[in-house]
Amino acid sequence: MSDFWKSYDITAAEYGAGYECYPLFGTVHLIELALSALFLLGMVWWYRRSTPRTRRHILVGVTAALLVDEAALLLGMACTGQWNWSYLPLHLCSINVFVCLYNTLTDRSWCKEELYALCIPGAALALLCPSWRDVPGWFTLINLHSVSIHALLVLYPVLLVAGGYRPSVRRVPQVLAFLFGSALPIYFLNKPLHTNFYFLNNPYGNVITSTFTAWFGEKFYILGFLPAIALALVLMYAPWAAAGKKR
């Protein structure tokens, strides 16, 4: 099998546990971040200068790109006989693909708020601290998919804000209800499927959860999510609160 298609399991078997195809903030990672940033800036520039009709077409196009990107990974793993339960789209970022779709179809405020408050920091943090480097190289389906889909997930809610949507602290309870309401069943689903969606059942393989483990221990690493979520919400809403006071 070509290295392009190889999954995490095959890579671990061939290269050994702990293998990473490029270092964190090494040349490849920095190039990926730079290209993602240029893509985001270019799309925002285009969106802000577009008519309402064109803006609608751009959002539909980004939504379609998200769905095709997610489908490409699933089909790639299935067609090469590597698919398992861990490829279900049940990580928070994967679920946000469908929140984007739902918002494109229905234009709901709670969708926009959830995407702003959780999707932007979550997807951006994933790009900064990628957990998908345990594949043979950067030119692999998993790496290309992971970088592109997280860049698109940052882009979609950024476009909503660039188009005039204004986040509100009053909707934060809805955001938290969505987050914890989805995390609870996934925590219990992880057990029979032997998966780790939302990184709730195993702290390893992710820089952030490994840090939580160092702070709180393996048994209580989940507690690290609480201050992390609080910090993310403060950072996301502080600028809007400051702008409101100036008015």
Coordinates of N, CA and C in Angstrom, one line a residue:
M1 N 0.8 -1.2 0.0 CA 0.0 0.0 0.0 C 0.9 1.3 0.0
S2 N 0.5 2.2 -0.8 CA 1.2 3.5 -0.8 C 1.1 4.2 0.5
D3 N 2.2 4.9 0.9 CA 2.2 5.6 2.2 C 1.0 6.6 2.3
F4 N 0.6 7.1 1.1 CA -0.5 8.2 1.1 C -1.7 7.7 1.8
W5 N -2.1 6.4 1.7 CA -3.3 5.9 2.3 C -3.2 5.3 3.7
K6 N -2.0 5.2 4.2 CA -1.8 4.5 5.5 C -2.4 5.2 6.7
S7 N -3.1 4.4 7.5 CA -3.7 4.9 8.7 C -2.8 4.9 9.9
Y8 N -3.3 5.4 11.0 CA -2.5 5.5 12.2 C -2.0 4.1 12.6
D9 N -2.9 3.1 12.5 CA -2.6 1.7 13.0 C -1.5 1.1 12.2
I10 N -1.5 1.3 10.9 CA -0.5 0.7 10.0 C 0.8 1.4 10.2
T11 N 0.7 2.8 10.4 CA 2.0 3.6 10.7 C 2.6 3.1 11.9
A12 N 1.8 2.9 13.0 CA 2.4 2.5 14.3 C 3.0 1.1 14.2
A13 N 2.4 0.2 13.4 CA 3.0 -1.1 13.2 C 4.3 -1.1 12.4
E14 N 4.4 -0.2 11.5 CA 5.6 -0.1 10.6 C 6.7 0.7 11.2
Y15 N 6.3 1.8 11.8 CA 7.3 2.8 12.3 C 7.5 2.8 13.8
G16 N 6.7 2.1 14.5 CA 6.8 2.1 15.9 C 5.9 3.1 16.6
A17 N 5.5 2.8 17.8 CA 4.7 3.7 18.6 C 5.5 5.0 18.9
G18 N 4.8 6.1 18.8 CA 5.4 7.4 19.1 C 6.0 8.1 17.9
Y19 N 5.9 7.5 16.7 CA 6.5 8.0 15.5 C 5.7 9.3 15.1
E20 N 6.4 10.3 14.7 CA 5.7 11.5 14.2 C 6.4 11.9 12.9
C21 N 5.6 12.2 11.9 CA 6.2 12.5 10.5 C 6.9 13.9 10.4
Y22 N 6.5 14.8 11.3 CA 7.2 16.1 11.3 C 7.1 16.7 12.7
P23 N 8.0 17.5 13.1 CA 8.0 18.0 14.5 C 7.0 19.1 14.6
L24 N 6.5 19.3 15.9 CA 5.7 20.4 16.2 C 6.4 21.7 15.9
F25 N 5.8 22.6 15.1 CA 6.4 23.9 14.7 C 7.7 23.8 14.0
G26 N 7.9 22.6 13.4 CA 9.0 22.4 12.4 C 8.6 23.1 11.1
T27 N 9.5 22.9 10.1 CA 9.3 23.5 8.8 C 8.0 23.2 8.2
V28 N 7.7 21.9 8.1 CA 6.4 21.4 7.5 C 5.2 22.0 8.2
H29 N 5.2 22.0 9.5 CA 4.1 22.5 10.3 C 3.9 24.0 10.1
L30 N 5.0 24.7 10.1 CA 4.9 26.2 9.9 C 4.4 26.5 8.5
I31 N 4.8 25.7 7.5 CA 4.3 26.0 6.2 C 2.8 25.7 6.1
E32 N 2.4 24.6 6.8 CA 0.9 24.4 6.8 C 0.2 25.5 7.5
L33 N 0.7 26.0 8.6 CA 0.1 27.1 9.3 C 0.0 28.4 8.4
A34 N 1.1 28.7 7.7 CA 1.2 29.8 6.9 C 0.2 29.8 5.7
L35 N 0.1 28.6 5.1 CA -0.8 28.4 4.0 C -2.2 28.5 4.5
S36 N -2.5 28.0 5.7 CA -3.9 28.1 6.2 C -4.2 29.5 6.5
A37 N -3.3 30.3 7.1 CA -3.5 31.7 7.4 C -3.8 32.5 6.1
L38 N -3.0 32.3 5.1 CA -3.1 33.0 3.8 C -4.5 32.7 3.2
F39 N -4.9 31.4 3.3 CA -6.2 31.0 2.7 C -7.3 31.7 3.5
L40 N -7.2 31.7 4.8 CA -8.3 32.4 5.6 C -8.3 33.9 5.3
L41 N -7.2 34.6 5.2 CA -7.2 36.0 4.9 C -7.8 36.3 3.5
G42 N -7.4 35.5 2.6 CA -7.9 35.7 1.2 C -9.4 35.5 1.1
M43 N -9.9 34.4 1.8 CA -11.3 34.2 1.8 C -12.1 35.3 2.5
V44 N -11.6 35.8 3.6 CA -12.3 36.8 4.3 C -12.3 38.1 3.5
W45 N -11.2 38.4 2.8 CA -11.1 39.6 2.0 C -12.1 39.5 0.8
W46 N -12.2 38.3 0.2 CA -13.2 38.1 -0.8 C -14.6 38.2 -0.3
Y47 N -14.9 37.6 0.8 CA -16.2 37.6 1.4 C -16.7 39.0 1.8
R48 N -15.9 39.8 2.4 CA -16.3 41.1 2.8 C -16.5 42.1 1.7
R49 N -16.0 41.8 0.5 CA -16.2 42.6 -0.7 C -17.2 42.1 -1.6
S50 N -17.9 41.1 -1.2 CA -18.9 40.4 -2.0 C -20.3 40.9 -1.7
T51 N -21.2 40.7 -2.7 CA -22.6 41.0 -2.5 C -23.3 39.9 -1.7
P52 N -24.4 40.2 -1.1 CA -25.1 39.2 -0.3 C -25.3 37.9 -1.0
R53 N -25.6 37.9 -2.3 CA -25.8 36.7 -3.1 C -24.5 35.9 -3.2
T54 N -23.4 36.6 -3.5 CA -22.1 35.9 -3.6 C -21.7 35.4 -2.2
R55 N -22.0 36.1 -1.1 CA -21.6 35.6 0.2 C -22.4 34.3 0.5
R56 N -23.6 34.3 0.1 CA -24.4 33.0 0.3 C -23.7 31.9 -0.5
H57 N -23.3 32.1 -1.7 CA -22.7 31.1 -2.5 C -21.3 30.7 -1.9
I58 N -20.6 31.6 -1.3 CA -19.3 31.3 -0.7 C -19.6 30.3 0.5
L59 N -20.6 30.7 1.4 CA -20.9 29.8 2.5 C -21.4 28.4 2.1
V60 N -22.1 28.3 1.0 CA -22.6 27.0 0.5 C -21.3 26.3 0.0
G61 N -20.4 27.0 -0.7 CA -19.2 26.3 -1.2 C -18.3 25.8 -0.1
V62 N -18.2 26.6 1.0 CA -17.4 26.1 2.2 C -18.0 24.9 2.8
T63 N -19.4 25.0 2.9 CA -20.1 23.8 3.5 C -19.9 22.6 2.7
A64 N -20.0 22.7 1.4 CA -19.8 21.6 0.5 C -18.4 21.0 0.6
A65 N -17.4 22.0 0.7 CA -16.0 21.5 0.8 C -15.8 20.8 2.1
L66 N -16.4 21.2 3.2 CA -16.3 20.5 4.5 C -16.9 19.0 4.3
L67 N -18.0 18.9 3.7 CA -18.6 17.6 3.6 C -17.8 16.7 2.7
V68 N -17.3 17.2 1.6 CA -16.5 16.4 0.7 C -15.2 16.0 1.4
D69 N -14.6 16.9 2.1 CA -13.4 16.7 2.9 C -13.6 15.5 3.9
E70 N -14.7 15.6 4.6 CA -14.9 14.5 5.6 C -15.2 13.2 4.9
A71 N -16.0 13.2 3.8 CA -16.3 12.0 3.0 C -15.0 11.4 2.4
A72 N -14.1 12.2 2.0 CA -12.9 11.7 1.4 C -12.1 10.8 2.4
L73 N -12.0 11.3 3.6 CA -11.3 10.4 4.6 C -12.1 9.1 4.8
L74 N -13.4 9.2 5.0 CA -14.1 8.0 5.3 C -14.0 7.0 4.1
L75 N -14.2 7.5 2.9 CA -14.1 6.6 1.7 C -12.7 6.1 1.5
G76 N -11.7 6.9 1.8 CA -10.3 6.5 1.7 C -10.0 5.3 2.6
M77 N -10.4 5.4 3.9 CA -10.2 4.4 4.8 C -11.0 3.1 4.5
A78 N -12.2 3.3 4.1 CA -13.1 2.2 3.7 C -12.6 1.4 2.5
C79 N -12.2 2.2 1.5 CA -11.8 1.5 0.2 C -10.4 0.8 0.4
T80 N -9.6 1.2 1.4 CA -8.4 0.5 1.6 C -8.4 -0.5 2.7
G81 N -9.6 -0.8 3.2 CA -9.8 -1.8 4.2 C -9.3 -1.4 5.6
Q82 N -9.2 -0.1 5.9 CA -8.6 0.4 7.1 C -9.7 1.0 8.1
W83 N -10.9 1.1 7.6 CA -11.9 1.8 8.4 C -12.2 1.0 9.7
N84 N -12.4 1.8 10.8 CA -12.9 1.2 12.0 C -13.7 2.3 12.7
W85 N -14.2 2.0 13.9 CA -15.2 2.9 14.5 C -14.6 4.2 14.8
S86 N -13.3 4.3 15.0 CA -12.6 5.6 15.3 C -12.7 6.6 14.2
Y87 N -13.1 6.2 13.0 CA -13.3 7.1 11.9 C -14.7 7.7 11.8
L88 N -15.6 7.3 12.7 CA -16.9 7.9 12.7 C -16.7 9.4 13.0
P89 N -17.5 10.3 12.3 CA -17.4 11.7 12.5 C -18.0 12.2 13.8
L90 N -17.4 11.8 14.9 CA -17.9 12.1 16.3 C -17.0 12.9 17.2
H91 N -15.8 13.3 16.6 CA -15.0 14.3 17.4 C -15.8 15.6 17.3
L92 N -15.5 16.5 18.2 CA -16.2 17.8 18.2 C -16.0 18.5 16.9
C93 N -14.8 18.5 16.3 CA -14.6 19.2 15.0 C -15.5 18.5 13.9
S94 N -15.5 17.2 13.9 CA -16.3 16.5 12.9 C -17.8 16.8 13.0
I95 N -18.3 16.9 14.3 CA -19.7 17.3 14.5 C -19.9 18.7 14.1
N96 N -19.0 19.5 14.2 CA -19.2 20.9 13.7 C -19.3 21.0 12.2
V97 N -18.8 20.0 11.5 CA -19.1 20.0 10.1 C -20.6 20.0 9.8
F98 N -21.3 19.2 10.6 CA -22.7 19.1 10.4 C -23.5 20.3 11.0
V99 N -22.9 21.0 12.0 CA -23.4 22.2 12.6 C -23.4 23.3 11.5
C100 N -22.2 23.3 10.8 CA -22.1 24.2 9.6 C -23.2 24.0 8.6
L101 N -23.4 22.7 8.3 CA -24.4 22.3 7.3 C -25.8 22.8 7.8
Y102 N -26.1 22.5 9.0 CA -27.4 22.9 9.6 C -27.6 24.4 9.5
N103 N -26.5 25.1 9.8 CA -26.6 26.6 9.8 C -26.8 27.1 8.4
T104 N -26.1 26.5 7.4 CA -26.3 26.9 6.0 C -27.7 26.7 5.5
L105 N -28.3 25.6 6.0 CA -29.7 25.3 5.6 C -30.7 26.1 6.4
T106 N -30.5 26.4 7.6 CA -31.5 27.0 8.5 C -31.3 28.4 9.0
D107 N -30.0 28.8 9.0 CA -29.6 30.1 9.5 C -30.0 30.4 10.9
R108 N -29.5 29.5 11.9 CA -29.9 29.6 13.3 C -28.8 30.3 14.1
S109 N -29.3 31.2 15.0 CA -28.3 31.9 15.8 C -27.5 31.0 16.7
W110 N -28.1 29.9 17.3 CA -27.4 29.1 18.2 C -26.3 28.3 17.5
C111 N -26.5 28.0 16.2 CA -25.4 27.4 15.4 C -24.3 28.4 15.2
K112 N -24.6 29.6 14.9 CA -23.5 30.6 14.7 C -22.7 30.8 16.0
E113 N -23.5 30.8 17.1 CA -22.8 31.1 18.4 C -21.9 29.9 18.8
E114 N -22.4 28.7 18.6 CA -21.6 27.5 18.9 C -20.4 27.4 18.0
L115 N -20.5 27.8 16.8 CA -19.4 27.7 15.9 C -18.4 28.8 16.2
Y116 N -18.8 30.0 16.6 CA -17.9 31.0 17.0 C -17.2 30.6 18.3
A117 N -17.9 30.2 19.3 CA -17.4 30.0 20.7 C -16.5 28.8 20.8
L118 N -16.9 27.7 20.1 CA -16.2 26.4 20.2 C -15.4 26.0 19.0
C119 N -16.0 26.2 17.8 CA -15.4 25.7 16.6 C -14.1 26.5 16.3
I120 N -14.1 27.8 16.4 CA -12.9 28.6 16.1 C -11.8 28.2 17.0
P121 N -11.9 28.3 18.3 CA -10.8 28.0 19.2 C -10.4 26.5 19.1
G122 N -11.4 25.6 18.9 CA -11.1 24.2 18.9 C -10.3 23.8 17.6
A123 N -10.8 24.3 16.5 CA -10.1 24.0 15.2 C -8.7 24.7 15.1
A124 N -8.7 25.9 15.6 CA -7.4 26.7 15.6 C -6.4 26.0 16.4
L125 N -6.8 25.5 17.6 CA -5.9 24.8 18.5 C -5.4 23.5 17.9
A126 N -6.3 22.8 17.2 CA -5.9 21.6 16.5 C -4.9 21.9 15.4
L127 N -5.0 23.0 14.7 CA -3.9 23.3 13.7 C -2.6 23.6 14.4
L128 N -2.7 24.3 15.6 CA -1.5 24.7 16.3 C -0.8 23.5 16.9
C129 N -1.6 22.6 17.4 CA -1.1 21.4 18.1 C -1.7 20.1 17.5
P130 N -1.3 19.8 16.3 CA -2.0 18.7 15.6 C -1.7 17.3 16.2
S131 N -2.7 16.5 16.3 CA -2.6 15.2 16.9 C -2.6 14.1 15.8
W132 N -2.4 14.5 14.6 CA -2.5 13.6 13.4 C -1.1 13.4 12.8
R133 N 0.0 13.7 13.5 CA 1.3 13.6 12.9 C 1.8 12.2 12.9
D134 N 1.1 11.2 13.5 CA 1.6 9.8 13.5 C 1.2 9.1 12.3
V135 N 1.5 9.6 11.1 CA 1.3 9.0 9.8 C 2.6 9.1 9.1
P136 N 2.8 8.3 8.0 CA 4.1 8.2 7.3 C 4.7 9.6 6.9
G137 N 3.9 10.5 6.5 CA 4.5 11.8 6.0 C 3.4 12.9 5.9
W138 N 3.8 14.1 5.5 CA 2.8 15.1 5.3 C 1.9 14.9 4.1
F139 N 2.4 14.3 3.1 CA 1.6 14.0 1.9 C 0.9 12.7 2.0
T140 N -0.1 12.7 3.0 CA -0.9 11.5 3.2 C -2.3 12.0 3.3
L141 N -3.3 11.1 3.1 CA -4.7 11.4 3.1 C -5.0 12.0 4.5
I142 N -4.6 11.4 5.5 CA -5.0 11.8 6.9 C -4.4 13.2 7.2
N143 N -3.2 13.4 6.9 CA -2.6 14.8 7.2 C -3.2 15.9 6.3
L144 N -3.4 15.6 5.0 CA -4.0 16.6 4.2 C -5.4 16.9 4.5
H145 N -6.2 15.9 4.9 CA -7.5 16.0 5.3 C -7.6 16.8 6.6
S146 N -6.8 16.5 7.5 CA -6.8 17.1 8.9 C -6.5 18.6 8.8
V147 N -5.5 18.9 8.1 CA -5.1 20.3 7.9 C -6.2 21.1 7.2
S148 N -6.7 20.6 6.1 CA -7.7 21.3 5.3 C -9.0 21.5 6.0
I149 N -9.5 20.4 6.7 CA -10.8 20.5 7.3 C -10.8 21.4 8.5
H150 N -9.7 21.4 9.2 CA -9.6 22.4 10.4 C -9.5 23.8 9.9
A151 N -8.8 24.0 8.8 CA -8.8 25.4 8.3 C -10.1 25.8 7.8
L152 N -10.9 25.0 7.2 CA -12.3 25.3 6.8 C -13.2 25.5 7.9
L153 N -13.0 24.8 9.0 CA -13.8 24.9 10.2 C -13.5 26.3 10.9
V154 N -12.3 26.7 10.9 CA -12.0 28.1 11.4 C -12.7 29.1 10.4
L155 N -12.6 28.9 9.1 CA -13.0 29.8 8.1 C -14.5 30.1 8.2
Y156 N -15.3 29.0 8.3 CA -16.8 29.2 8.3 C -17.3 30.2 9.3
P157 N -17.1 30.0 10.6 CA -17.6 31.0 11.6 C -16.9 32.4 11.4
V158 N -15.6 32.4 11.0 CA -15.0 33.7 10.8 C -15.7 34.5 9.7
L159 N -16.2 33.8 8.6 CA -16.9 34.4 7.6 C -18.3 35.0 8.1
L160 N -18.9 34.2 9.0 CA -20.2 34.7 9.6 C -20.0 36.0 10.4
V161 N -18.9 36.1 11.1 CA -18.6 37.3 11.9 C -18.2 38.4 10.9
A162 N -17.4 38.1 9.9 CA -17.0 39.1 8.9 C -18.3 39.6 8.1
G163 N -19.3 38.8 8.0 CA -20.5 39.2 7.3 C -21.5 39.9 8.2
G164 N -21.2 40.1 9.5 CA -22.1 40.9 10.3 C -22.6 40.3 11.6
Y165 N -22.4 39.0 11.7 CA -22.9 38.3 12.9 C -22.2 38.8 14.1
R166 N -22.9 39.1 15.2 CA -22.3 39.6 16.4 C -22.5 38.6 17.6
P167 N -21.5 37.9 18.1 CA -21.7 37.0 19.2 C -22.2 37.7 20.4
S168 N -22.9 36.9 21.2 CA -23.5 37.4 22.5 C -23.2 36.5 23.6
V169 N -22.8 37.1 24.8 CA -22.5 36.3 26.0 C -23.8 35.7 26.5
R170 N -24.9 36.3 26.1 CA -26.2 35.7 26.6 C -26.5 34.3 26.0
R171 N -25.8 34.0 24.9 CA -26.0 32.7 24.3 C -25.0 31.6 24.7
V172 N -24.1 32.0 25.6 CA -23.1 31.1 26.1 C -23.7 29.9 26.8
P173 N -24.8 30.0 27.6 CA -25.5 28.8 28.1 C -25.9 27.8 27.1
Q174 N -26.4 28.3 25.9 CA -26.7 27.4 24.8 C -25.5 26.7 24.3
V175 N -24.4 27.4 24.2 CA -23.2 26.8 23.7 C -22.7 25.7 24.7
L176 N -22.7 26.0 26.0 CA -22.3 25.0 27.0 C -23.3 23.8 27.0
A177 N -24.6 24.1 26.8 CA -25.6 23.0 26.8 C -25.3 22.0 25.6
F178 N -24.9 22.6 24.5 CA -24.6 21.8 23.3 C -23.3 21.0 23.6
L179 N -22.3 21.6 24.2 CA -21.0 21.0 24.4 C -21.2 19.8 25.4
F180 N -21.7 20.1 26.6 CA -21.8 19.0 27.6 C -22.9 18.0 27.2
G181 N -24.0 18.5 26.6 CA -25.0 17.6 26.1 C -24.6 16.6 25.1
S182 N -23.6 16.9 24.3 CA -23.1 16.0 23.3 C -21.9 15.2 23.9
A183 N -21.2 15.7 24.8 CA -20.1 15.0 25.4 C -20.5 13.8 26.2
L184 N -21.6 14.0 26.9 CA -22.0 12.9 27.9 C -22.3 11.6 27.1
P185 N -23.2 11.6 26.1 CA -23.4 10.3 25.4 C -22.2 9.8 24.7
I186 N -21.3 10.7 24.2 CA -20.1 10.2 23.5 C -19.1 9.6 24.5
Y187 N -19.1 10.1 25.7 CA -18.2 9.4 26.7 C -18.6 8.0 26.9
F188 N -19.9 7.7 27.0 CA -20.3 6.3 27.2 C -20.3 5.5 25.9
L189 N -20.4 6.2 24.8 CA -20.3 5.4 23.5 C -18.9 5.0 23.3
N190 N -17.9 5.8 23.7 CA -16.5 5.4 23.5 C -16.2 4.1 24.1
K191 N -16.8 3.7 25.2 CA -16.4 2.5 25.9 C -16.7 1.2 25.1
P192 N -17.9 1.0 24.6 CA -18.1 -0.2 23.8 C -17.4 -0.2 22.5
L193 N -17.2 1.0 21.9 CA -16.5 1.1 20.6 C -15.0 1.1 20.7
H194 N -14.5 1.3 21.9 CA -13.0 1.4 22.1 C -12.5 2.6 21.3
T195 N -13.2 3.7 21.4 CA -12.8 4.9 20.7 C -12.4 6.0 21.7
N196 N -12.1 7.2 21.2 CA -11.7 8.2 22.1 C -12.2 9.6 21.6
F197 N -13.4 9.6 21.1 CA -14.0 10.8 20.6 C -14.1 11.9 21.7
Y198 N -13.8 13.1 21.4 CA -13.7 14.3 22.3 C -12.5 14.1 23.2
F199 N -11.7 13.1 23.0 CA -10.5 12.8 23.9 C -11.0 12.6 25.4
L200 N -12.1 12.0 25.5 CA -12.7 11.9 26.9 C -12.3 10.6 27.6
N201 N -11.8 9.6 26.9 CA -11.5 8.3 27.5 C -10.1 7.9 27.5
N202 N -9.2 8.8 27.0 CA -7.8 8.5 26.9 C -7.0 9.8 26.6
P203 N -6.1 10.1 27.5 CA -5.4 11.4 27.3 C -4.2 11.4 26.4
Y204 N -3.9 10.2 25.8 CA -2.6 10.1 25.0 C -2.9 10.4 23.6
G205 N -1.8 10.8 22.9 CA -1.9 11.1 21.5 C -2.3 12.5 21.2
N206 N -2.5 13.3 22.2 CA -2.9 14.7 22.0 C -2.1 15.6 22.9
V207 N -1.4 16.6 22.4 CA -0.6 17.4 23.2 C -1.3 18.1 24.4
I208 N -2.5 18.5 24.1 CA -3.3 19.2 25.1 C -3.7 18.3 26.3
T209 N -4.3 17.1 25.9 CA -4.7 16.2 27.0 C -3.5 15.6 27.7
S210 N -2.4 15.5 27.0 CA -1.2 15.0 27.7 C -0.7 16.0 28.7
T211 N -0.9 17.3 28.4 CA -0.6 18.4 29.4 C -1.5 18.3 30.6
F212 N -2.8 18.1 30.3 CA -3.8 17.9 31.4 C -3.4 16.7 32.3
T213 N -2.9 15.7 31.7 CA -2.5 14.5 32.5 C -1.3 14.9 33.4
A214 N -0.4 15.7 32.9 CA 0.8 16.1 33.7 C 0.3 17.0 34.9
W215 N -0.8 17.7 34.7 CA -1.3 18.6 35.8 C -2.1 17.8 36.8
F216 N -3.0 17.0 36.3 CA -4.0 16.4 37.1 C -3.9 14.9 37.3
G217 N -3.0 14.3 36.6 CA -2.9 12.8 36.6 C -3.8 12.2 35.6
E218 N -3.4 10.9 35.3 CA -4.2 10.2 34.2 C -5.7 10.0 34.6
K219 N -5.9 9.8 35.9 CA -7.3 9.5 36.3 C -8.2 10.7 36.2
F220 N -7.6 11.9 36.4 CA -8.5 13.1 36.5 C -8.1 14.2 35.4
Y221 N -7.5 13.7 34.3 CA -7.1 14.7 33.3 C -8.3 15.4 32.7
I222 N -9.4 14.8 32.7 CA -10.6 15.5 32.1 C -10.9 16.8 32.8
L223 N -10.5 16.9 34.1 CA -10.7 18.2 34.8 C -10.0 19.3 34.1
G224 N -9.0 19.1 33.3 CA -8.3 20.1 32.6 C -9.1 20.8 31.5
F225 N -10.2 20.1 31.1 CA -11.1 20.7 30.1 C -11.8 21.9 30.6
L226 N -12.1 21.9 31.9 CA -12.9 22.9 32.5 C -12.3 24.3 32.5
P227 N -11.0 24.5 33.0 CA -10.4 25.8 32.9 C -10.0 26.1 31.4
A228 N -9.8 25.1 30.6 CA -9.5 25.4 29.2 C -10.7 26.0 28.5
I229 N -11.9 25.4 28.7 CA -13.1 25.9 28.1 C -13.4 27.3 28.6
A230 N -13.2 27.5 30.0 CA -13.4 28.9 30.5 C -12.5 29.9 29.9
L231 N -11.2 29.5 29.8 CA -10.3 30.5 29.2 C -10.6 30.8 27.7
A232 N -11.0 29.7 27.0 CA -11.4 29.9 25.6 C -12.6 30.9 25.5
L233 N -13.6 30.7 26.3 CA -14.8 31.6 26.3 C -14.4 33.0 26.7
V234 N -13.5 33.2 27.6 CA -13.1 34.5 28.0 C -12.4 35.2 26.8
L235 N -11.5 34.5 26.2 CA -10.8 35.1 25.1 C -11.7 35.4 23.9
M236 N -12.7 34.6 23.7 CA -13.6 34.8 22.5 C -14.6 35.9 22.8
Y237 N -14.9 36.2 24.0 CA -16.0 37.1 24.3 C -15.5 38.4 24.9
A238 N -14.3 38.5 25.4 CA -13.7 39.7 26.0 C -13.7 40.9 25.0
P239 N -13.3 40.7 23.7 CA -13.3 41.8 22.8 C -14.7 42.4 22.6
W240 N -15.7 41.5 22.5 CA -17.1 42.0 22.3 C -17.6 42.7 23.5
A241 N -17.2 42.2 24.7 CA -17.7 42.9 25.9 C -17.0 44.3 26.0
A242 N -15.7 44.4 25.7 CA -15.0 45.7 25.7 C -15.6 46.6 24.7
A243 N -16.0 46.1 23.5 CA -16.6 46.9 22.4 C -17.9 47.5 22.9
G244 N -18.7 46.6 23.6 CA -20.0 47.0 24.1 C -19.9 48.1 25.1
K245 N -18.9 48.1 26.0 CA -18.7 49.1 27.0 C -18.4 50.5 26.4
K246 N -17.6 50.4 25.3 CA -17.2 51.7 24.6 C -18.4 52.4 24.0
R247 N -19.4 51.6 23.6 CA -20.6 52.2 23.0 C -21.4 52.9 24.1

